[in-house]
């Protein structure tokens, strides 16, 4: 068992960390919170960096999640437009919607790459990709030329 850190166990740990991060000398922090200088010094050098790193990672993941959510939202719109265009036989709009959807997929793919360490998110992206692919390809089956073009575009997008 590692020796317990009186700073990590301190009820005001967040306040102590904030003070240390903002550059307050560990001696004055120790005085302010009634801790030993050596404990604060050890905490600052051994525990604080890892904690800051974790906080930054959590923030980055949250931002990526937010972006992912927005792209998914756009994707829902693009697919809705594709669906409506398909029903009215408006092939030009359908193709524009597909092009938009493809751009969204590229973004989703990039985001998935950035979220490599989170298999659950990757799984969602992958499921979304497969569903979308099936929807696009299925919707274009009555239009052989567009069908071929989209299959080709999807293939090159997944290769690159
Ligand atoms: Zn500590």
mmCIF file of N, CA and C in Angstrom, residues 12-148:
data_model
loop_
_atom_site.group_PDB
_atom_site.id
_atom_site.type_symbol
_atom_site.label_atom_id
_atom_site.label_comp_id
_atom_site.label_asym_id
_atom_site.label_seq_id
_atom_site.Cartn_x
_atom_site.Cartn_y
_atom_site.Cartn_z
ATOM 1 N N UNK A 12 -10.590 19.770 1.205
ATOM 2 C CA UNK A 12 -10.514 20.950 0.325
ATOM 3 C C UNK A 12 -9.473 20.747 -0.786
ATOM 4 N N UNK A 13 -9.352 19.529 -1.201
ATOM 5 C CA UNK A 13 -8.319 19.211 -2.171
ATOM 6 C C UNK A 13 -8.430 20.080 -3.435
ATOM 7 N N UNK A 14 -9.640 20.290 -3.921
ATOM 8 C CA UNK A 14 -9.800 21.102 -5.134
ATOM 9 C C UNK A 14 -9.248 22.502 -4.951
ATOM 10 N N UNK A 15 -9.539 23.073 -3.785
ATOM 11 C CA UNK A 15 -9.037 24.418 -3.494
ATOM 12 C C UNK A 15 -7.523 24.433 -3.418
ATOM 13 N N UNK A 16 -6.947 23.387 -2.827
ATOM 14 C CA UNK A 16 -5.489 23.288 -2.733
ATOM 15 C C UNK A 16 -4.882 23.171 -4.131
ATOM 16 N N UNK A 17 -5.453 22.306 -4.927
ATOM 17 C CA UNK A 17 -4.942 22.131 -6.295
ATOM 18 C C UNK A 17 -5.057 23.432 -7.090
ATOM 19 N N UNK A 18 -6.208 24.105 -6.946
ATOM 20 C CA UNK A 18 -6.375 25.379 -7.653
ATOM 21 C C UNK A 18 -5.289 26.370 -7.263
ATOM 22 N N UNK A 19 -5.013 26.430 -5.952
ATOM 23 C CA UNK A 19 -3.993 27.361 -5.461
ATOM 24 C C UNK A 19 -2.625 27.002 -6.057
ATOM 25 N N UNK A 20 -2.302 25.708 -6.072
ATOM 26 C CA UNK A 20 -1.014 25.272 -6.610
ATOM 27 C C UNK A 20 -0.922 25.550 -8.109
ATOM 28 N N UNK A 21 -2.019 25.275 -8.823
ATOM 29 C CA UNK A 21 -2.030 25.502 -10.270
ATOM 30 C C UNK A 21 -1.862 26.984 -10.589
ATOM 31 N N UNK A 22 -2.473 27.833 -9.751
ATOM 32 C CA UNK A 22 -2.376 29.261 -10.028
ATOM 33 C C UNK A 22 -1.029 29.834 -9.596
ATOM 34 N N UNK A 23 -0.130 28.973 -9.100
ATOM 35 C CA UNK A 23 1.241 29.391 -8.852
ATOM 36 C C UNK A 23 1.546 29.792 -7.412
ATOM 37 N N UNK A 24 0.610 29.555 -6.497
ATOM 38 C CA UNK A 24 0.880 29.891 -5.089
ATOM 39 C C UNK A 24 2.019 29.016 -4.567
ATOM 40 N N UNK A 25 2.955 29.596 -3.796
ATOM 41 C CA UNK A 25 4.073 28.813 -3.260
ATOM 42 C C UNK A 25 3.544 27.714 -2.340
ATOM 43 N N UNK A 26 4.139 26.507 -2.430
ATOM 44 C CA UNK A 26 3.605 25.399 -1.635
ATOM 45 C C UNK A 26 3.682 25.677 -0.142
ATOM 46 N N UNK A 27 4.664 26.517 0.263
ATOM 47 C CA UNK A 27 4.776 26.834 1.700
ATOM 48 C C UNK A 27 3.535 27.585 2.189
ATOM 49 N N UNK A 28 3.105 28.568 1.401
ATOM 50 C CA UNK A 28 1.942 29.346 1.840
ATOM 51 C C UNK A 28 0.666 28.514 1.725
ATOM 52 N N UNK A 29 0.620 27.617 0.720
ATOM 53 C CA UNK A 29 -0.550 26.738 0.603
ATOM 54 C C UNK A 29 -0.621 25.826 1.821
ATOM 55 N N UNK A 30 0.528 25.300 2.222
ATOM 56 C CA UNK A 30 0.574 24.418 3.390
ATOM 57 C C UNK A 30 0.060 25.148 4.625
ATOM 58 N N UNK A 31 0.502 26.387 4.792
ATOM 59 C CA UNK A 31 0.076 27.175 5.942
ATOM 60 C C UNK A 31 -1.432 27.407 5.905
ATOM 61 N N UNK A 32 -1.893 27.784 4.726
ATOM 62 C CA UNK A 32 -3.300 28.158 4.579
ATOM 63 C C UNK A 32 -4.238 26.982 4.907
ATOM 64 N N UNK A 33 -3.820 25.767 4.509
ATOM 65 C CA UNK A 33 -4.722 24.630 4.696
ATOM 66 C C UNK A 33 -4.314 23.738 5.868
ATOM 67 N N UNK A 34 -3.350 24.217 6.681
ATOM 68 C CA UNK A 34 -2.943 23.457 7.853
ATOM 69 C C UNK A 34 -2.291 22.129 7.524
ATOM 70 N N UNK A 35 -1.491 22.113 6.457
ATOM 71 C CA UNK A 35 -0.820 20.879 6.041
ATOM 72 C C UNK A 35 0.686 21.039 6.216
ATOM 73 N N UNK A 36 1.408 19.909 6.197
ATOM 74 C CA UNK A 36 2.859 20.006 6.284
ATOM 75 C C UNK A 36 3.412 20.405 4.915
ATOM 76 N N UNK A 37 4.501 21.188 4.939
ATOM 77 C CA UNK A 37 5.097 21.645 3.680
ATOM 78 C C UNK A 37 5.542 20.468 2.817
ATOM 79 N N UNK A 38 6.106 19.457 3.458
ATOM 80 C CA UNK A 38 6.601 18.324 2.667
ATOM 81 C C UNK A 38 5.449 17.593 1.976
ATOM 82 N N UNK A 39 4.310 17.506 2.658
ATOM 83 C CA UNK A 39 3.161 16.830 2.054
ATOM 84 C C UNK A 39 2.672 17.606 0.827
ATOM 85 N N UNK A 40 2.588 18.929 0.971
ATOM 86 C CA UNK A 40 2.127 19.745 -0.151
ATOM 87 C C UNK A 40 3.126 19.670 -1.306
ATOM 88 N N UNK A 41 4.416 19.704 -0.944
ATOM 89 C CA UNK A 41 5.444 19.639 -1.985
ATOM 90 C C UNK A 41 5.363 18.308 -2.736
ATOM 91 N N UNK A 42 5.240 17.232 -1.974
ATOM 92 C CA UNK A 42 5.167 15.906 -2.602
ATOM 93 C C UNK A 42 3.919 15.809 -3.474
ATOM 94 N N UNK A 43 2.810 16.295 -2.951
ATOM 95 C CA UNK A 43 1.559 16.246 -3.718
ATOM 96 C C UNK A 43 1.701 17.044 -5.017
ATOM 97 N N UNK A 44 2.331 18.210 -4.896
ATOM 98 C CA UNK A 44 2.471 19.070 -6.073
ATOM 99 C C UNK A 44 3.323 18.389 -7.155
ATOM 100 N N UNK A 45 4.392 17.733 -6.747
ATOM 101 C CA UNK A 45 5.287 17.142 -7.736
ATOM 102 C C UNK A 45 4.825 15.765 -8.208
ATOM 103 N N UNK A 46 4.161 15.003 -7.322
ATOM 104 C CA UNK A 46 3.850 13.617 -7.693
ATOM 105 C C UNK A 46 2.410 13.391 -8.116
ATOM 106 N N UNK A 47 1.484 14.153 -7.562
ATOM 107 C CA UNK A 47 0.066 13.862 -7.834
ATOM 108 C C UNK A 47 -0.617 14.883 -8.732
ATOM 109 N N UNK A 48 -0.197 16.117 -8.602
ATOM 110 C CA UNK A 48 -0.895 17.173 -9.350
ATOM 111 C C UNK A 48 -0.772 17.011 -10.869
ATOM 112 N N UNK A 49 0.417 16.706 -11.410
ATOM 113 C CA UNK A 49 0.519 16.618 -12.872
ATOM 114 C C UNK A 49 -0.426 15.585 -13.471
ATOM 115 N N UNK A 50 -0.500 14.397 -12.847
ATOM 116 C CA UNK A 50 -1.368 13.340 -13.368
ATOM 117 C C UNK A 50 -2.827 13.790 -13.332
ATOM 118 N N UNK A 51 -3.185 14.496 -12.278
ATOM 119 C CA UNK A 51 -4.571 14.941 -12.144
ATOM 120 C C UNK A 51 -4.919 15.992 -13.205
ATOM 121 N N UNK A 52 -3.980 16.885 -13.454
ATOM 122 C CA UNK A 52 -4.220 17.906 -14.478
ATOM 123 C C UNK A 52 -4.358 17.260 -15.847
ATOM 124 N N UNK A 53 -3.517 16.280 -16.093
ATOM 125 C CA UNK A 53 -3.562 15.569 -17.372
ATOM 126 C C UNK A 53 -4.917 14.911 -17.567
ATOM 127 N N UNK A 54 -5.397 14.265 -16.505
ATOM 128 C CA UNK A 54 -6.707 13.602 -16.575
ATOM 129 C C UNK A 54 -7.801 14.607 -16.867
ATOM 130 N N UNK A 55 -7.737 15.749 -16.188
ATOM 131 C CA UNK A 55 -8.765 16.771 -16.381
ATOM 132 C C UNK A 55 -8.756 17.256 -17.824
ATOM 133 N N UNK A 56 -7.560 17.442 -18.390
ATOM 134 C CA UNK A 56 -7.470 17.917 -19.767
ATOM 135 C C UNK A 56 -8.004 16.868 -20.739
ATOM 136 N N UNK A 57 -7.680 15.626 -20.490
ATOM 137 C CA UNK A 57 -8.188 14.559 -21.359
ATOM 138 C C UNK A 57 -9.706 14.501 -21.313
ATOM 139 N N UNK A 58 -10.250 14.611 -20.108
ATOM 140 C CA UNK A 58 -11.705 14.562 -19.965
ATOM 141 C C UNK A 58 -12.350 15.704 -20.745
ATOM 142 N N UNK A 59 -11.719 16.868 -20.693
ATOM 143 C CA UNK A 59 -12.246 18.029 -21.399
ATOM 144 C C UNK A 59 -12.214 17.808 -22.911
ATOM 145 N N UNK A 60 -11.096 17.259 -23.395
ATOM 146 C CA UNK A 60 -10.973 17.010 -24.828
ATOM 147 C C UNK A 60 -11.994 15.988 -25.306
ATOM 148 N N UNK A 61 -12.187 14.956 -24.502
ATOM 149 C CA UNK A 61 -13.162 13.936 -24.870
ATOM 150 C C UNK A 61 -14.559 14.534 -24.910
ATOM 151 N N UNK A 62 -14.855 15.406 -23.942
ATOM 152 C CA UNK A 62 -16.173 16.045 -23.905
ATOM 153 C C UNK A 62 -16.384 16.900 -25.151
ATOM 154 N N UNK A 63 -15.338 17.616 -25.560
ATOM 155 C CA UNK A 63 -15.455 18.446 -26.761
ATOM 156 C C UNK A 63 -15.671 17.586 -28.009
ATOM 157 N N UNK A 64 -14.934 16.499 -28.082
ATOM 158 C CA UNK A 64 -15.078 15.605 -29.233
ATOM 159 C C UNK A 64 -16.480 15.001 -29.261
ATOM 160 N N UNK A 65 -16.981 14.644 -28.073
ATOM 161 C CA UNK A 65 -18.336 14.096 -27.991
ATOM 162 C C UNK A 65 -19.360 15.095 -28.501
ATOM 163 N N UNK A 66 -19.169 16.358 -28.133
ATOM 164 C CA UNK A 66 -20.087 17.403 -28.544
ATOM 165 C C UNK A 66 -20.078 17.547 -30.063
ATOM 166 N N UNK A 67 -18.887 17.517 -30.623
ATOM 167 C CA UNK A 67 -18.737 17.619 -32.074
ATOM 168 C C UNK A 67 -19.400 16.429 -32.762
ATOM 169 N N UNK A 68 -19.171 15.285 -32.202
ATOM 170 C CA UNK A 68 -19.764 14.051 -32.725
ATOM 171 C C UNK A 68 -21.279 14.177 -32.758
ATOM 172 N N UNK A 69 -21.826 14.705 -31.680
ATOM 173 C CA UNK A 69 -23.268 14.877 -31.568
ATOM 174 C C UNK A 69 -23.780 15.820 -32.660
ATOM 175 N N UNK A 70 -23.059 16.891 -32.901
ATOM 176 C CA UNK A 70 -23.479 17.845 -33.927
ATOM 177 C C UNK A 70 -23.431 17.235 -35.320
ATOM 178 N N UNK A 71 -22.385 16.476 -35.579
ATOM 179 C CA UNK A 71 -22.278 15.841 -36.898
ATOM 180 C C UNK A 71 -23.411 14.833 -37.085
ATOM 181 N N UNK A 72 -23.733 14.116 -36.018
ATOM 182 C CA UNK A 72 -24.837 13.161 -36.104
ATOM 183 C C UNK A 72 -26.151 13.867 -36.388
ATOM 184 N N UNK A 73 -26.303 15.022 -35.777
ATOM 185 C CA UNK A 73 -27.501 15.827 -35.981
ATOM 186 C C UNK A 73 -27.597 16.226 -37.461
ATOM 187 N N UNK A 74 -26.479 16.704 -38.017
ATOM 188 C CA UNK A 74 -26.441 17.066 -39.430
ATOM 189 C C UNK A 74 -26.764 15.857 -40.302
ATOM 190 N N UNK A 75 -26.239 14.730 -39.876
ATOM 191 C CA UNK A 75 -26.446 13.519 -40.645
ATOM 192 C C UNK A 75 -27.926 13.143 -40.685
ATOM 193 N N UNK A 76 -28.598 13.301 -39.566
ATOM 194 C CA UNK A 76 -30.031 13.018 -39.517
ATOM 195 C C UNK A 76 -30.776 13.909 -40.509
ATOM 196 N N UNK A 77 -30.395 15.178 -40.548
ATOM 197 C CA UNK A 77 -31.030 16.112 -41.491
ATOM 198 C C UNK A 77 -30.767 15.709 -42.937
ATOM 199 N N UNK A 78 -29.508 15.383 -43.217
ATOM 200 C CA UNK A 78 -29.142 15.019 -44.585
ATOM 201 C C UNK A 78 -29.938 13.798 -45.029
ATOM 202 N N UNK A 79 -30.076 12.826 -44.123
ATOM 203 C CA UNK A 79 -30.798 11.602 -44.476
ATOM 204 C C UNK A 79 -32.278 11.878 -44.643
ATOM 205 N N UNK A 80 -32.799 12.800 -43.863
ATOM 206 C CA UNK A 80 -34.202 13.174 -43.969
ATOM 207 C C UNK A 80 -34.467 13.812 -45.339
ATOM 208 N N UNK A 81 -33.547 14.698 -45.739
ATOM 209 C CA UNK A 81 -33.680 15.343 -47.046
ATOM 210 C C UNK A 81 -33.562 14.311 -48.165
ATOM 211 N N UNK A 82 -32.619 13.406 -48.000
ATOM 212 C CA UNK A 82 -32.442 12.339 -48.985
ATOM 213 C C UNK A 82 -33.729 11.534 -49.128
ATOM 214 N N UNK A 83 -34.324 11.228 -47.985
ATOM 215 C CA UNK A 83 -35.547 10.436 -47.960
ATOM 216 C C UNK A 83 -36.667 11.151 -48.708
ATOM 217 N N UNK A 84 -36.823 12.432 -48.421
ATOM 218 C CA UNK A 84 -37.905 13.195 -49.053
ATOM 219 C C UNK A 84 -37.652 13.380 -50.542
ATOM 220 N N UNK A 85 -36.402 13.669 -50.894
ATOM 221 C CA UNK A 85 -36.068 13.848 -52.301
ATOM 222 C C UNK A 85 -36.309 12.553 -53.079
ATOM 223 N N UNK A 86 -35.981 11.457 -52.423
ATOM 224 C CA UNK A 86 -36.159 10.164 -53.059
ATOM 225 C C UNK A 86 -37.642 9.898 -53.324
ATOM 226 N N UNK A 87 -38.481 10.260 -52.368
ATOM 227 C CA UNK A 87 -39.918 10.015 -52.500
ATOM 228 C C UNK A 87 -40.519 10.836 -53.631
ATOM 229 N N UNK A 88 -40.013 12.064 -53.833
ATOM 230 C CA UNK A 88 -40.579 12.904 -54.891
ATOM 231 C C UNK A 88 -39.805 12.742 -56.196
ATOM 232 N N UNK A 89 -38.827 11.865 -56.207
ATOM 233 C CA UNK A 89 -38.062 11.617 -57.427
ATOM 234 C C UNK A 89 -37.133 12.762 -57.798
ATOM 235 N N UNK A 90 -36.764 13.572 -56.826
ATOM 236 C CA UNK A 90 -35.880 14.714 -57.069
ATOM 237 C C UNK A 90 -34.420 14.249 -56.948
ATOM 238 N N UNK A 91 -33.894 13.725 -58.009
ATOM 239 C CA UNK A 91 -32.579 13.090 -57.969
ATOM 240 C C UNK A 91 -31.465 14.091 -57.684
ATOM 241 N N UNK A 92 -31.625 15.298 -58.199
ATOM 242 C CA UNK A 92 -30.586 16.318 -57.982
ATOM 243 C C UNK A 92 -30.420 16.624 -56.480
ATOM 244 N N UNK A 93 -31.565 16.821 -55.811
ATOM 245 C CA UNK A 93 -31.511 17.072 -54.370
ATOM 246 C C UNK A 93 -31.009 15.839 -53.621
ATOM 247 N N UNK A 94 -31.418 14.663 -54.096
ATOM 248 C CA UNK A 94 -30.965 13.426 -53.452
ATOM 249 C C UNK A 94 -29.445 13.333 -53.501
ATOM 250 N N UNK A 95 -28.876 13.651 -54.655
ATOM 251 C CA UNK A 95 -27.424 13.576 -54.798
ATOM 252 C C UNK A 95 -26.727 14.607 -53.904
ATOM 253 N N UNK A 96 -27.325 15.801 -53.815
ATOM 254 C CA UNK A 96 -26.753 16.822 -52.929
ATOM 255 C C UNK A 96 -26.777 16.339 -51.484
ATOM 256 N N UNK A 97 -27.877 15.695 -51.100
ATOM 257 C CA UNK A 97 -27.995 15.178 -49.733
ATOM 258 C C UNK A 97 -26.963 14.078 -49.491
ATOM 259 N N UNK A 98 -26.753 13.252 -50.507
ATOM 260 C CA UNK A 98 -25.760 12.183 -50.373
ATOM 261 C C UNK A 98 -24.364 12.769 -50.212
ATOM 262 N N UNK A 99 -24.085 13.783 -51.005
ATOM 263 C CA UNK A 99 -22.780 14.421 -50.918
ATOM 264 C C UNK A 99 -22.559 15.003 -49.520
ATOM 265 N N UNK A 100 -23.624 15.611 -48.983
ATOM 266 C CA UNK A 100 -23.563 16.156 -47.625
ATOM 267 C C UNK A 100 -23.349 15.041 -46.599
ATOM 268 N N UNK A 101 -24.097 13.969 -46.782
ATOM 269 C CA UNK A 101 -24.002 12.836 -45.852
ATOM 270 C C UNK A 101 -22.594 12.244 -45.881
ATOM 271 N N UNK A 102 -22.017 12.231 -47.072
ATOM 272 C CA UNK A 102 -20.674 11.678 -47.206
ATOM 273 C C UNK A 102 -19.649 12.541 -46.459
ATOM 274 N N UNK A 103 -19.808 13.861 -46.577
ATOM 275 C CA UNK A 103 -18.934 14.760 -45.826
ATOM 276 C C UNK A 103 -19.066 14.531 -44.324
ATOM 277 N N UNK A 104 -20.307 14.307 -43.885
ATOM 278 C CA UNK A 104 -20.534 14.029 -42.459
ATOM 279 C C UNK A 104 -19.831 12.746 -42.040
ATOM 280 N N UNK A 105 -19.888 11.752 -42.918
ATOM 281 C CA UNK A 105 -19.237 10.472 -42.604
ATOM 282 C C UNK A 105 -17.737 10.645 -42.470
ATOM 283 N N UNK A 106 -17.167 11.472 -43.326
ATOM 284 C CA UNK A 106 -15.724 11.699 -43.243
ATOM 285 C C UNK A 106 -15.377 12.333 -41.900
ATOM 286 N N UNK A 107 -16.220 13.299 -41.493
ATOM 287 C CA UNK A 107 -16.007 13.923 -40.178
ATOM 288 C C UNK A 107 -16.148 12.912 -39.047
ATOM 289 N N UNK A 108 -17.179 12.086 -39.150
ATOM 290 C CA UNK A 108 -17.392 11.067 -38.116
ATOM 291 C C UNK A 108 -16.189 10.132 -38.048
ATOM 292 N N UNK A 109 -15.658 9.802 -39.218
ATOM 293 C CA UNK A 109 -14.491 8.927 -39.263
ATOM 294 C C UNK A 109 -13.289 9.564 -38.585
ATOM 295 N N UNK A 110 -13.088 10.864 -38.857
ATOM 296 C CA UNK A 110 -11.965 11.563 -38.230
ATOM 297 C C UNK A 110 -12.141 11.621 -36.719
ATOM 298 N N UNK A 111 -13.374 11.931 -36.305
ATOM 299 C CA UNK A 111 -13.644 11.972 -34.865
ATOM 300 C C UNK A 111 -13.429 10.606 -34.239
ATOM 301 N N UNK A 112 -13.834 9.571 -34.954
ATOM 302 C CA UNK A 112 -13.641 8.217 -34.423
ATOM 303 C C UNK A 112 -12.155 7.947 -34.230
ATOM 304 N N UNK A 113 -11.333 8.443 -35.153
ATOM 305 C CA UNK A 113 -9.893 8.282 -35.023
ATOM 306 C C UNK A 113 -9.363 8.969 -33.788
ATOM 307 N N UNK A 114 -9.919 10.145 -33.506
ATOM 308 C CA UNK A 114 -9.462 10.879 -32.324
ATOM 309 C C UNK A 114 -9.935 10.236 -31.033
ATOM 310 N N UNK A 115 -10.974 9.424 -31.158
ATOM 311 C CA UNK A 115 -11.519 8.795 -29.961
ATOM 312 C C UNK A 115 -11.118 7.324 -29.885
ATOM 313 N N UNK A 116 -9.980 7.010 -30.467
ATOM 314 C CA UNK A 116 -9.528 5.625 -30.542
ATOM 315 C C UNK A 116 -9.542 4.873 -29.223
ATOM 316 N N UNK A 117 -9.278 5.607 -28.137
ATOM 317 C CA UNK A 117 -9.179 4.932 -26.851
ATOM 318 C C UNK A 117 -10.545 4.640 -26.248
ATOM 319 N N UNK A 118 -11.591 4.988 -26.969
ATOM 320 C CA UNK A 118 -12.921 4.773 -26.415
ATOM 321 C C UNK A 118 -13.708 3.838 -27.318
ATOM 322 N N UNK A 119 -13.566 2.540 -27.112
ATOM 323 C CA UNK A 119 -14.182 1.554 -27.995
ATOM 324 C C UNK A 119 -15.693 1.693 -28.107
ATOM 325 N N UNK A 120 -16.374 2.164 -27.046
ATOM 326 C CA UNK A 120 -17.828 2.274 -27.103
ATOM 327 C C UNK A 120 -18.239 3.284 -28.172
ATOM 328 N N UNK A 121 -17.541 4.414 -28.195
ATOM 329 C CA UNK A 121 -17.848 5.449 -29.181
ATOM 330 C C UNK A 121 -17.551 4.930 -30.583
ATOM 331 N N UNK A 122 -16.439 4.230 -30.717
ATOM 332 C CA UNK A 122 -16.095 3.697 -32.033
ATOM 333 C C UNK A 122 -17.173 2.738 -32.538
ATOM 334 N N UNK A 123 -17.690 1.969 -31.614
ATOM 335 C CA UNK A 123 -18.739 1.022 -31.975
ATOM 336 C C UNK A 123 -19.956 1.779 -32.499
ATOM 337 N N UNK A 124 -20.324 2.868 -31.815
ATOM 338 C CA UNK A 124 -21.470 3.661 -32.258
ATOM 339 C C UNK A 124 -21.246 4.237 -33.646
ATOM 340 N N UNK A 125 -20.062 4.768 -33.848
ATOM 341 C CA UNK A 125 -19.751 5.357 -35.142
ATOM 342 C C UNK A 125 -19.848 4.289 -36.220
ATOM 343 N N UNK A 126 -19.314 3.146 -35.898
ATOM 344 C CA UNK A 126 -19.305 2.052 -36.850
ATOM 345 C C UNK A 126 -20.734 1.614 -37.187
ATOM 346 N N UNK A 127 -21.573 1.519 -36.178
ATOM 347 C CA UNK A 127 -22.963 1.138 -36.404
ATOM 348 C C UNK A 127 -23.657 2.179 -37.279
ATOM 349 N N UNK A 128 -23.389 3.422 -36.953
ATOM 350 C CA UNK A 128 -23.992 4.514 -37.702
ATOM 351 C C UNK A 128 -23.556 4.450 -39.167
ATOM 352 N N UNK A 129 -22.289 4.188 -39.349
ATOM 353 C CA UNK A 129 -21.727 4.091 -40.692
ATOM 354 C C UNK A 129 -22.437 2.981 -41.474
ATOM 355 N N UNK A 130 -22.585 1.837 -40.873
ATOM 356 C CA UNK A 130 -23.184 0.706 -41.579
ATOM 357 C C UNK A 130 -24.651 0.978 -41.900
ATOM 358 N N UNK A 131 -25.354 1.571 -40.929
ATOM 359 C CA UNK A 131 -26.765 1.892 -41.155
ATOM 360 C C UNK A 131 -26.915 2.881 -42.301
ATOM 361 N N UNK A 132 -26.110 3.918 -42.259
ATOM 362 C CA UNK A 132 -26.189 4.965 -43.256
ATOM 363 C C UNK A 132 -25.871 4.416 -44.646
ATOM 364 N N UNK A 133 -24.846 3.627 -44.674
ATOM 365 C CA UNK A 133 -24.427 3.019 -45.928
ATOM 366 C C UNK A 133 -25.591 2.238 -46.537
ATOM 367 N N UNK A 134 -26.241 1.441 -45.700
ATOM 368 C CA UNK A 134 -27.366 0.634 -46.177
ATOM 369 C C UNK A 134 -28.507 1.529 -46.657
ATOM 370 N N UNK A 135 -28.763 2.614 -45.919
ATOM 371 C CA UNK A 135 -29.852 3.521 -46.284
ATOM 372 C C UNK A 135 -29.571 4.174 -47.637
ATOM 373 N N UNK A 136 -28.354 4.683 -47.800
ATOM 374 C CA UNK A 136 -28.002 5.379 -49.033
ATOM 375 C C UNK A 136 -28.061 4.419 -50.223
ATOM 376 N N UNK A 137 -27.396 3.313 -50.066
ATOM 377 C CA UNK A 137 -27.314 2.360 -51.168
ATOM 378 C C UNK A 137 -28.706 1.840 -51.528
ATOM 379 N N UNK A 138 -29.508 1.544 -50.485
ATOM 380 C CA UNK A 138 -30.858 1.045 -50.718
ATOM 381 C C UNK A 138 -31.731 2.073 -51.417
ATOM 382 N N UNK A 139 -31.614 3.335 -50.974
ATOM 383 C CA UNK A 139 -32.462 4.388 -51.529
ATOM 384 C C UNK A 139 -32.162 4.627 -53.005
ATOM 385 N N UNK A 140 -30.952 4.313 -53.420
ATOM 386 C CA UNK A 140 -30.564 4.623 -54.798
ATOM 387 C C UNK A 140 -30.696 3.442 -55.748
ATOM 388 N N UNK A 141 -31.173 2.341 -55.227
ATOM 389 C CA UNK A 141 -31.263 1.169 -56.087
ATOM 390 C C UNK A 141 -32.083 1.400 -57.355
ATOM 391 N N UNK A 142 -33.185 2.192 -57.284
ATOM 392 C CA UNK A 142 -33.936 2.435 -58.532
ATOM 393 C C UNK A 142 -33.186 3.334 -59.526
ATOM 394 N N UNK A 143 -32.062 3.879 -59.124
ATOM 395 C CA UNK A 143 -31.312 4.787 -60.004
ATOM 396 C C UNK A 143 -29.908 4.234 -60.230
ATOM 397 N N UNK A 144 -29.747 3.371 -61.206
ATOM 398 C CA UNK A 144 -28.485 2.645 -61.386
ATOM 399 C C UNK A 144 -27.259 3.554 -61.478
ATOM 400 N N UNK A 145 -27.354 4.670 -62.197
ATOM 401 C CA UNK A 145 -26.176 5.532 -62.367
ATOM 402 C C UNK A 145 -25.753 6.135 -61.037
ATOM 403 N N UNK A 146 -26.744 6.670 -60.301
ATOM 404 C CA UNK A 146 -26.438 7.268 -58.995
ATOM 405 C C UNK A 146 -25.970 6.180 -58.022
ATOM 406 N N UNK A 147 -26.582 5.025 -58.109
ATOM 407 C CA UNK A 147 -26.234 3.889 -57.262
ATOM 408 C C UNK A 147 -24.752 3.535 -57.428
ATOM 409 N N UNK A 148 -24.353 3.412 -58.697
ATOM 410 C CA UNK A 148 -22.947 3.079 -58.978
ATOM 411 C C UNK A 148 -22.013 4.169 -58.464
#
